[in-house]
Short mmCIF file of C-alpha atoms in Angstrom, two decimals:
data_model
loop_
_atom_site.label_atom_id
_atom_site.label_comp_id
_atom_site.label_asym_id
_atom_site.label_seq_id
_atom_site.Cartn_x
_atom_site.Cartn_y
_atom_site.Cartn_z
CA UNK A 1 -5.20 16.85 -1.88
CA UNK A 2 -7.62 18.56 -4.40
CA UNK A 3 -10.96 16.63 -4.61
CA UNK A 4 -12.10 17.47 -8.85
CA UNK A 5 -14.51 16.85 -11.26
CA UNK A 6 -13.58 15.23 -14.62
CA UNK A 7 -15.36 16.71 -17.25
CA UNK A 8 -13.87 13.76 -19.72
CA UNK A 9 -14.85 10.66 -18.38
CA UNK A 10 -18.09 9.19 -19.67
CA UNK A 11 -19.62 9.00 -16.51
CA UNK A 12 -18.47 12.39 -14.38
CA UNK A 13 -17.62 11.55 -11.05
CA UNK A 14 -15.43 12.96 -8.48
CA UNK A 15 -12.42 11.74 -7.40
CA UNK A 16 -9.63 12.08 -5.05
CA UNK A 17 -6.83 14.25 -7.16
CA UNK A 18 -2.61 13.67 -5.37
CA UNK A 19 -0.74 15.75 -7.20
CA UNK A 20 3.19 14.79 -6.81
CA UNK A 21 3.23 18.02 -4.09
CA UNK A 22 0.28 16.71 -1.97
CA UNK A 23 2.04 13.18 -1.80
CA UNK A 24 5.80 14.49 -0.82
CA UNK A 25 3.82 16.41 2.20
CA UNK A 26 1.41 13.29 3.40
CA UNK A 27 4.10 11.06 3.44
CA UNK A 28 6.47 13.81 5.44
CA UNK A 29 3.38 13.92 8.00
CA UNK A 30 3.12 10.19 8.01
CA UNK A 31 6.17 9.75 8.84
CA UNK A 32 5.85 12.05 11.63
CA UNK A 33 2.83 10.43 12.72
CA UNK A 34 4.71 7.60 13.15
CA UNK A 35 7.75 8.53 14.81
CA UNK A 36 5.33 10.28 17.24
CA UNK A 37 3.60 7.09 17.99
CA UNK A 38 6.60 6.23 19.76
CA UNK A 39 7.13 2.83 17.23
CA UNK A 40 9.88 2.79 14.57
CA UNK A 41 9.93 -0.36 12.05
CA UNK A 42 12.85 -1.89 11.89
CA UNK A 43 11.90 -2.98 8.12
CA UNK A 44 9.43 -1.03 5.76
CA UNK A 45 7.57 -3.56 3.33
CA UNK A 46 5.73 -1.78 0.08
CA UNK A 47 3.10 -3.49 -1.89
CA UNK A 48 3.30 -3.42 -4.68
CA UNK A 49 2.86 -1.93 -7.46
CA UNK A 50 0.84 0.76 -5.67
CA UNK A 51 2.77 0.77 -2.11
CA UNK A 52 6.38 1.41 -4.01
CA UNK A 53 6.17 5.02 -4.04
CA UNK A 54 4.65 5.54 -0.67
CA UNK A 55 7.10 2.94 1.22
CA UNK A 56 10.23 4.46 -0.14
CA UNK A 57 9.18 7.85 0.47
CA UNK A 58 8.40 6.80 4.33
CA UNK A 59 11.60 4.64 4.37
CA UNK A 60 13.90 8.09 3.49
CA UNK A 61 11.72 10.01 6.02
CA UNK A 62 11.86 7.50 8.85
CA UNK A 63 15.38 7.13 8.05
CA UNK A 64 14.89 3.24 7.69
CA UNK A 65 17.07 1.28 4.91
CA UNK A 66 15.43 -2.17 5.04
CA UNK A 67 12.96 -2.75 2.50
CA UNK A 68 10.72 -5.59 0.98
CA UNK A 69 8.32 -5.23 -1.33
CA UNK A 70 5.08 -8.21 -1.71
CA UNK A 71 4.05 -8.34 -5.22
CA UNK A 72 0.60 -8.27 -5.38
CA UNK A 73 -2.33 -8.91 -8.37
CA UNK A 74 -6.00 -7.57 -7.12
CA UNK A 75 -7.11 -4.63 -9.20
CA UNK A 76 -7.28 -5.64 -13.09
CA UNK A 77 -9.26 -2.24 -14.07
CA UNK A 78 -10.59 0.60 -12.88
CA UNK A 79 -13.24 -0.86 -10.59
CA UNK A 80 -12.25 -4.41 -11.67
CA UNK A 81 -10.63 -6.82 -9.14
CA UNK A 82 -9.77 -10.39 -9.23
CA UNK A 83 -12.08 -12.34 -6.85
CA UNK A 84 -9.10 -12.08 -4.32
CA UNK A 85 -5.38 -10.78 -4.49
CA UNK A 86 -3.00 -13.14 -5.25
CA UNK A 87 0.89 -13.02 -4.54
CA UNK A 88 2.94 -13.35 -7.54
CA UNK A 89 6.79 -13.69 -8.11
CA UNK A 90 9.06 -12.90 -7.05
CA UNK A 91 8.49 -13.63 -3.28
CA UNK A 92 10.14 -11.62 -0.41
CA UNK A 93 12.52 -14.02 1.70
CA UNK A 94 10.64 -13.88 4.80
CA UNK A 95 12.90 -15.13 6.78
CA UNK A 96 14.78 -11.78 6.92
CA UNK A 97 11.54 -10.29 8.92
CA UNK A 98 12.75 -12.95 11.73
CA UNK A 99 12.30 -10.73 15.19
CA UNK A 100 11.96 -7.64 13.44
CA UNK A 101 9.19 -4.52 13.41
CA UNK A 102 7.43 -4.99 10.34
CA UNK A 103 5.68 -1.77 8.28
CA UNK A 104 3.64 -2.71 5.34
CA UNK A 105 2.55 0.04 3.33
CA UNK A 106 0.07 0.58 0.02
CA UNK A 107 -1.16 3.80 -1.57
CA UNK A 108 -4.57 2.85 -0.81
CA UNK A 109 -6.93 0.61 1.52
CA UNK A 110 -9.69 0.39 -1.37
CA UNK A 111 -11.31 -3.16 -0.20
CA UNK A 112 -8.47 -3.71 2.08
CA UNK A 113 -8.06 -7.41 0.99
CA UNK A 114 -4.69 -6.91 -0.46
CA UNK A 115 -3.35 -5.08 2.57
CA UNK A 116 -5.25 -7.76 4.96
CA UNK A 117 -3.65 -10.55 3.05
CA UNK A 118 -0.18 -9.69 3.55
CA UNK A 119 -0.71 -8.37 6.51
CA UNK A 120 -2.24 -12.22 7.96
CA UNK A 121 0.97 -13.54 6.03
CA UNK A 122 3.55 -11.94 7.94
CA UNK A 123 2.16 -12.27 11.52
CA UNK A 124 0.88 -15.86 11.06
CA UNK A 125 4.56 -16.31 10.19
CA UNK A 126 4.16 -18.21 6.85
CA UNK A 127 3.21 -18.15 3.12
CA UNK A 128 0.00 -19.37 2.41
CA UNK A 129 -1.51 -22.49 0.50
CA UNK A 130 0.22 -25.49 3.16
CA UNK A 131 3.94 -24.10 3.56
CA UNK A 132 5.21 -24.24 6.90
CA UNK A 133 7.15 -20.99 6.94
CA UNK A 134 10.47 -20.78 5.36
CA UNK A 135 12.81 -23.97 6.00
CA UNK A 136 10.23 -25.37 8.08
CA UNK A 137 10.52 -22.54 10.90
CA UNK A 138 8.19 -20.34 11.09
CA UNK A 139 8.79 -16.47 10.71
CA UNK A 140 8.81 -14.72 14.43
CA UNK A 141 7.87 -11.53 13.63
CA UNK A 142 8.27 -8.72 16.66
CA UNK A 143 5.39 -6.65 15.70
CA UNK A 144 3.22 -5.75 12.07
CA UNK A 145 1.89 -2.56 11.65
CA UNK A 146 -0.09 -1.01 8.50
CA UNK A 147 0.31 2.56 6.82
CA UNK A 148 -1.36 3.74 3.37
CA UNK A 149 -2.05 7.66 2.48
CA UNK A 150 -6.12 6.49 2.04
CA UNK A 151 -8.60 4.41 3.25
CA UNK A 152 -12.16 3.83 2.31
CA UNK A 153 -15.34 3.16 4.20
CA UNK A 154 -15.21 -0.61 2.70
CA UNK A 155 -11.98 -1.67 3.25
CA UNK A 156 -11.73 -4.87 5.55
CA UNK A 157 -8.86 -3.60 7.46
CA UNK A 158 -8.49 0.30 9.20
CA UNK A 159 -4.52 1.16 8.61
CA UNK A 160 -2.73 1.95 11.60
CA UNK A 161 -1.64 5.13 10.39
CA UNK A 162 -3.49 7.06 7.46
CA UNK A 163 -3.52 10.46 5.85
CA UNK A 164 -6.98 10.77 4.58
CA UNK A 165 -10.77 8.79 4.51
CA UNK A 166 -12.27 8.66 0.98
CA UNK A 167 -14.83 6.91 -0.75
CA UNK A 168 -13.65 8.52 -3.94
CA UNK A 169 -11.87 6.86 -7.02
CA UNK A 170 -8.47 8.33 -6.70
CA UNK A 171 -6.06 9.71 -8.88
CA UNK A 172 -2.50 9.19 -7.95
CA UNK A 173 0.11 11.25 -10.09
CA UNK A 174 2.45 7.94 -10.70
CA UNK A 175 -0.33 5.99 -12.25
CA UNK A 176 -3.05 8.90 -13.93
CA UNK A 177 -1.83 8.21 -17.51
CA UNK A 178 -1.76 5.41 -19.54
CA UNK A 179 1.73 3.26 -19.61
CA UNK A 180 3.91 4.48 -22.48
CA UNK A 181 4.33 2.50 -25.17
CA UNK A 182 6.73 2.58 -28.25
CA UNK A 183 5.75 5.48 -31.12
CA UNK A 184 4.76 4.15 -34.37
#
């Protein structure tokens, strides 16, 4: 992980630059980090859009086939957020966390709201706003831990397992372009 300065942005700042090379090998040590720990999820769950990536790459390394994904709205612009992150459809049936070892992973712990958010979800068992858990039972999760490759000063929660502090913006090398859209 390269840390550059863009000579083309308006206002030059640095930033955090993962090329596709630098993410392959920080989720590889993750991963190793992990298994190390001596705890192995029994279910890896990515946030996304962000987490996708990062949780499938751990998954394969881990060797760990159940996945989730949260869908998750926070971040509306560089810099811009939505007072607080909001899940959005589709919802993962939670019910299939029942007793299991839970890993959520994100790219990045910027505030950490969006990682604390699912994060309180799954270990209090429930969604939010008045359900009771899924068919009136709540969720018995075994255990819910947290990995993301960074983590700023800010953020609200520390992940359990990390692969670099930054207070930088970041550049990550699935999201440094603009989305494609149809030629003219």
């Amino acid at each position: 992980m390269v840390t550059q300065h863009d000579e083309n942005e308006p206002e030059t700042q640095e930033r955090e630059i993962l090329t596709w090379q630098d993410f392959g090998d920080s989720m590889r040590n993750l991963a190793q980090e992990i298994a190390n720990s001596g705890w192995m999820p029994d279910v890896v769950v990515a946030l996304a859009r962000g987490g996708l990536l990062p949780a499938g790459a751990l998954a394969y390394a881990l060797g760990i086939k159940a996945m989730g994904t949260m869908n998750i709205e926070f971040y509306t612009d560089i810099s811009e957020t939505l007072p607080d992150p909001i899940l959005i459809p589709p919802l993962m049936d939670l019910s299939a966390l029942r007793g299991k070892r839970v890993l959520i992973v994100d790219d990045v712990a910027d505030s950490g709201k969006t990682l604390k958010l699912v994060s309180d979800i799954i270990q209090t068992k429930g969604l939010p706003s008045g359900t009771h858990g899924v068919d009136g039972q709540y969720v018995q999760v075994d255990e819910v831990r947290t990995a993301c490759i960074f983590v700023k000063s800010r953020s609200v929660i520390v992940p359990d397992y990390v692969c670099k502090h930054t207070d930088l913006w970041i550049n990550f090398p699935w999201s440094d372009k603009p989305p494609v859209t149809a030629d003219n």
